Amino acid sequence: MNSRTFEAEIKRCEYLLARKSFRKADEAITDAIHIDQNCAYAWYLKAKVCIGLLNYKKALRACQKAISIDRKIEYIKLKENLENFINLQVDDLAIADYPNEIDNMVVLTSGKNINLLSERMLTKTVYKFILDSIREDALKNVSCVDDIFAKVKGLAQNYINLEFVPNSMHGSRRVAGAYGFKRAVIDSNTSKTLQIASMIHELAHHLLFEIFKNAIMYVYQSQNTDTIEALGWYSLTNDVYWLLMNEYCAHAVECHYMKLRNYESFNNILNGNDDLDLAKVQRAVELGNCLAGDIIYILDGFFTEEMVEEIRLQFLSDRVILLKKDCEFESEAKLEDEEKFSMINSILRQNLIEIKINFSYGELNRFKKIFAHVRG
């Protein structure tokens, strides 16, 4: 046996599996098994690849082969999860008619529903309807107050819960603002100008979440549920490339209305992750820029030219000095609608596959419980 070639194929499979290149990963692990059929880990990798290819019965057979060689706990756990999933999939899908109210994790991540993300794409008409329905809330309860800070606060509160906290922290870092689960925390110790910028930034995060949530509802022809919201949130935060897309989008919206260039939190994520595929980062930025344009469309009904001028005057009043924090990946790319819709569906599909490969239903359920609590 050429052990060096075997190890190389194993490493190649691991690399491709991590990047969700399942067909190429399958080629690598098949080559490895041809070299050594008695390696339990190789059969375990084969099982995970088969899950990515949505072939669960083949994945179960590969897992059983791994256990016949080595009864490792992680192999046994994967086998049990696969058996439970295959059994549940048949029972739950029997009652999964459309339109419906998807609020079951197993139904959501079934092969049938994953494939729907390839088959049922957004259309221009549907997407504009989604944007316009979100846009309606931007003009609700528009206050007649003169203060620009109060106006922006009123806008944000049409969508999310706001909490103003002195010396706001996110993990171990002090931050101007943070968003999660329909709630934004704003550092009240910063100037009004910076608080306005933070409210716009965090609101943009929420509106991006709303776009993804509505896209999921369309694909599955389902009413909104905690499960659907959990998938929307998971999809925008689980993968570093989509997290970068999310952050770039919020910065682009903030920069548009604040007339500044600040990509600090995007750069922090970028600098905190080594070995990123720069081509993927660029594509994420292009999608983020495109979606920022859609969010600007939603908010332009609220942000008149006069209000943007009021923001500029608030800058002058606060005498704010901001350091320019550019982004080396800054993009003005305008994607065609079909490409944008395809990328949105691809993100959702990849995340459902990721959930299945890692059986991360626990994390998805945690998000579901948080959204249920927020809903009250």
XYZ file of C-alpha atoms in Angstrom, residues 47-285:
239
model
C -20.573 8.341 5.106
C -20.270 12.098 5.632
C -19.691 12.666 1.918
C -22.795 10.602 1.107
C -24.835 12.736 3.493
C -23.658 15.802 1.575
C -24.792 14.092 -1.633
C -28.187 13.386 0.022
C -27.692 9.607 -0.305
C -28.558 8.639 3.277
C -28.891 4.882 2.784
C -25.453 4.707 1.206
C -24.149 6.855 4.063
C -25.628 4.379 6.554
C -23.943 1.433 4.806
C -20.587 3.248 4.867
C -21.036 4.017 8.549
C -21.875 0.383 9.311
C -18.678 -0.630 7.498
C -16.656 1.802 9.641
C -18.173 0.336 12.838
C -17.418 -3.225 11.711
C -13.726 -2.218 11.690
C -13.638 0.094 14.712
C -16.513 0.697 17.169
C -15.590 4.307 17.759
C -18.208 6.386 19.602
C -18.477 9.066 16.883
C -19.075 6.364 14.232
C -21.809 4.743 16.324
C -23.433 8.126 17.020
C -23.494 8.985 13.314
C -25.043 5.574 12.526
C -27.776 6.080 15.127
C -28.500 9.598 13.871
C -28.751 8.340 10.311
C -31.113 5.501 11.292
C -33.320 7.882 13.289
C -33.320 10.436 10.500
C -34.235 7.922 7.784
C -37.124 6.610 9.897
C -38.401 10.061 10.850
C -38.035 11.359 7.301
C -40.567 8.844 5.968
C -43.122 9.464 8.731
C -42.954 13.253 8.732
C -42.938 13.750 4.976
C -46.183 11.825 4.674
C -47.988 14.823 6.201
C -45.797 17.577 4.711
C -48.208 19.075 2.192
C -47.848 22.557 0.683
C -48.791 25.244 1.453
C -48.103 24.535 5.101
C -46.573 25.739 8.306
C -43.129 24.177 8.544
C -42.150 24.021 12.194
C -40.388 20.667 12.318
C -36.611 20.422 11.986
C -36.629 16.996 10.371
C -39.182 18.032 7.756
C -37.222 21.235 7.070
C -33.997 19.329 6.421
C -35.483 16.467 4.428
C -34.004 15.648 1.050
C -37.259 16.771 -0.570
C -37.029 20.218 0.992
C -33.322 20.623 0.293
C -33.989 19.871 -3.356
C -36.788 22.455 -3.404
C -34.117 25.114 -2.873
C -32.743 24.178 -6.277
C -36.119 23.812 -7.951
C -38.149 26.767 -6.647
C -36.194 29.953 -7.272
C -37.260 33.469 -6.406
C -38.566 35.555 -9.302
C -38.341 39.307 -9.887
C -42.034 39.725 -9.141
C -41.904 37.708 -5.913
C -38.712 39.386 -4.749
C -40.106 42.888 -5.326
C -43.230 41.888 -3.397
C -40.979 40.762 -0.506
C -39.049 44.053 -0.514
C -42.225 46.145 -0.758
C -43.892 44.271 2.111
C -40.835 44.902 4.319
C -40.714 48.510 3.104
C -44.206 49.229 4.405
C -42.978 49.085 7.993
C -40.364 51.768 7.321
C -43.147 54.336 6.996
C -45.250 53.238 9.964
C -45.605 55.676 12.867
C -43.218 58.170 11.306
C -42.671 60.742 13.999
C -42.964 64.467 13.374
C -40.183 65.185 15.859
C -37.430 67.468 14.626
C -34.516 65.582 16.183
C -32.790 63.279 13.649
C -31.746 60.908 16.435
C -35.386 60.419 17.474
C -36.435 59.904 13.850
C -33.889 57.151 13.231
C -34.699 55.573 16.592
C -38.394 55.534 15.650
C -37.559 53.893 12.317
C -35.467 51.159 13.931
C -38.149 50.483 16.543
C -40.653 49.766 13.767
C -38.615 46.598 13.147
C -36.522 45.675 16.181
C -36.252 46.086 19.927
C -33.639 48.692 20.843
C -31.686 48.785 24.069
C -29.274 51.587 24.894
C -26.496 50.409 27.216
C -23.444 52.374 28.391
C -20.159 50.771 27.341
C -21.868 48.083 25.269
C -19.876 44.834 25.044
C -19.897 42.047 22.473
C -17.895 39.201 23.948
C -14.697 40.773 25.283
C -14.842 43.810 22.976
C -16.576 47.115 23.481
C -18.739 47.814 20.438
C -20.886 50.697 19.216
C -23.749 48.293 18.522
C -24.699 44.635 18.164
C -27.686 42.818 16.668
C -29.219 39.426 17.234
C -32.687 37.852 17.251
C -34.658 41.034 16.428
C -32.883 43.029 19.133
C -30.117 45.616 18.896
C -27.942 46.949 21.701
C -26.510 50.436 21.171
C -23.701 52.005 23.226
C -25.331 55.057 24.812
C -21.979 56.509 25.831
C -21.077 57.314 22.227
C -22.122 60.501 20.422
C -25.576 60.790 18.841
C -23.895 60.598 15.437
C -22.320 57.235 16.235
C -25.562 55.969 17.762
C -27.413 56.915 14.568
C -24.788 55.071 12.509
C -25.089 52.029 14.804
C -28.887 51.975 14.582
C -28.735 52.060 10.774
C -26.065 49.342 10.734
C -27.934 47.002 13.089
C -31.239 47.661 11.324
C -29.589 46.639 8.036
C -28.615 43.306 9.647
C -32.246 42.778 10.598
C -33.598 43.677 7.162
C -31.187 41.221 5.556
C -32.530 38.575 7.935
C -36.085 39.540 6.898
C -35.200 39.094 3.213
C -33.768 35.616 3.853
C -36.700 34.632 6.078
C -39.204 35.652 3.410
C -37.210 33.802 0.741
C -37.470 30.617 2.830
C -41.206 31.146 3.295
C -41.615 31.481 -0.469
C -39.603 28.370 -1.326
C -41.590 26.254 1.122
C -44.880 28.138 0.672
C -45.055 28.251 4.423
C -46.251 30.723 6.982
C -43.591 32.230 9.216
C -42.494 29.947 12.063
C -39.763 29.855 14.685
C -38.096 27.063 12.678
C -37.957 29.159 9.515
C -36.567 32.120 11.447
C -33.964 29.829 13.023
C -32.812 28.693 9.563
C -32.622 32.290 8.338
C -30.459 33.293 11.295
C -28.296 30.161 11.077
C -27.665 30.773 7.368
C -26.428 34.319 7.941
C -24.151 33.537 10.891
C -22.917 29.940 10.663
C -20.467 30.193 7.752
C -17.635 32.761 7.808
C -18.190 33.746 4.161
C -21.889 34.456 4.708
C -21.066 36.209 7.959
C -18.723 38.446 5.953
C -21.482 38.996 3.392
C -23.876 39.931 6.207
C -21.397 42.374 7.742
C -20.385 43.973 4.448
C -24.044 44.496 3.569
C -24.720 46.315 6.865
C -21.629 48.483 6.406
C -22.615 49.396 2.845
C -26.058 50.564 4.023
C -24.537 52.500 6.923
C -21.952 54.143 4.639
C -24.635 55.134 2.138
C -26.668 57.158 4.635
C -23.835 58.370 6.852
C -21.692 59.408 3.867
C -18.617 57.784 5.372
C -16.382 54.794 4.771
C -16.232 52.446 7.703
C -15.831 48.678 7.374
C -14.331 48.038 10.816
C -16.358 44.993 11.909
C -16.026 43.409 8.450
C -12.252 43.836 8.662
C -12.226 42.385 12.203
C -13.885 39.172 10.967
C -11.586 39.033 7.951
C -8.439 39.505 10.036
C -9.618 36.989 12.617
C -9.815 34.116 10.125
C -6.746 32.613 8.465
C -6.644 30.652 5.203
C -9.792 32.162 3.704
C -10.484 31.577 0.022
C -10.162 35.157 -1.264
C -12.263 34.417 -4.337
C -15.107 33.318 -2.024
C -14.652 36.443 0.093
C -14.969 38.583 -3.040
C -18.146 36.773 -4.112
C -19.607 37.215 -0.614
C -18.836 40.938 -0.782
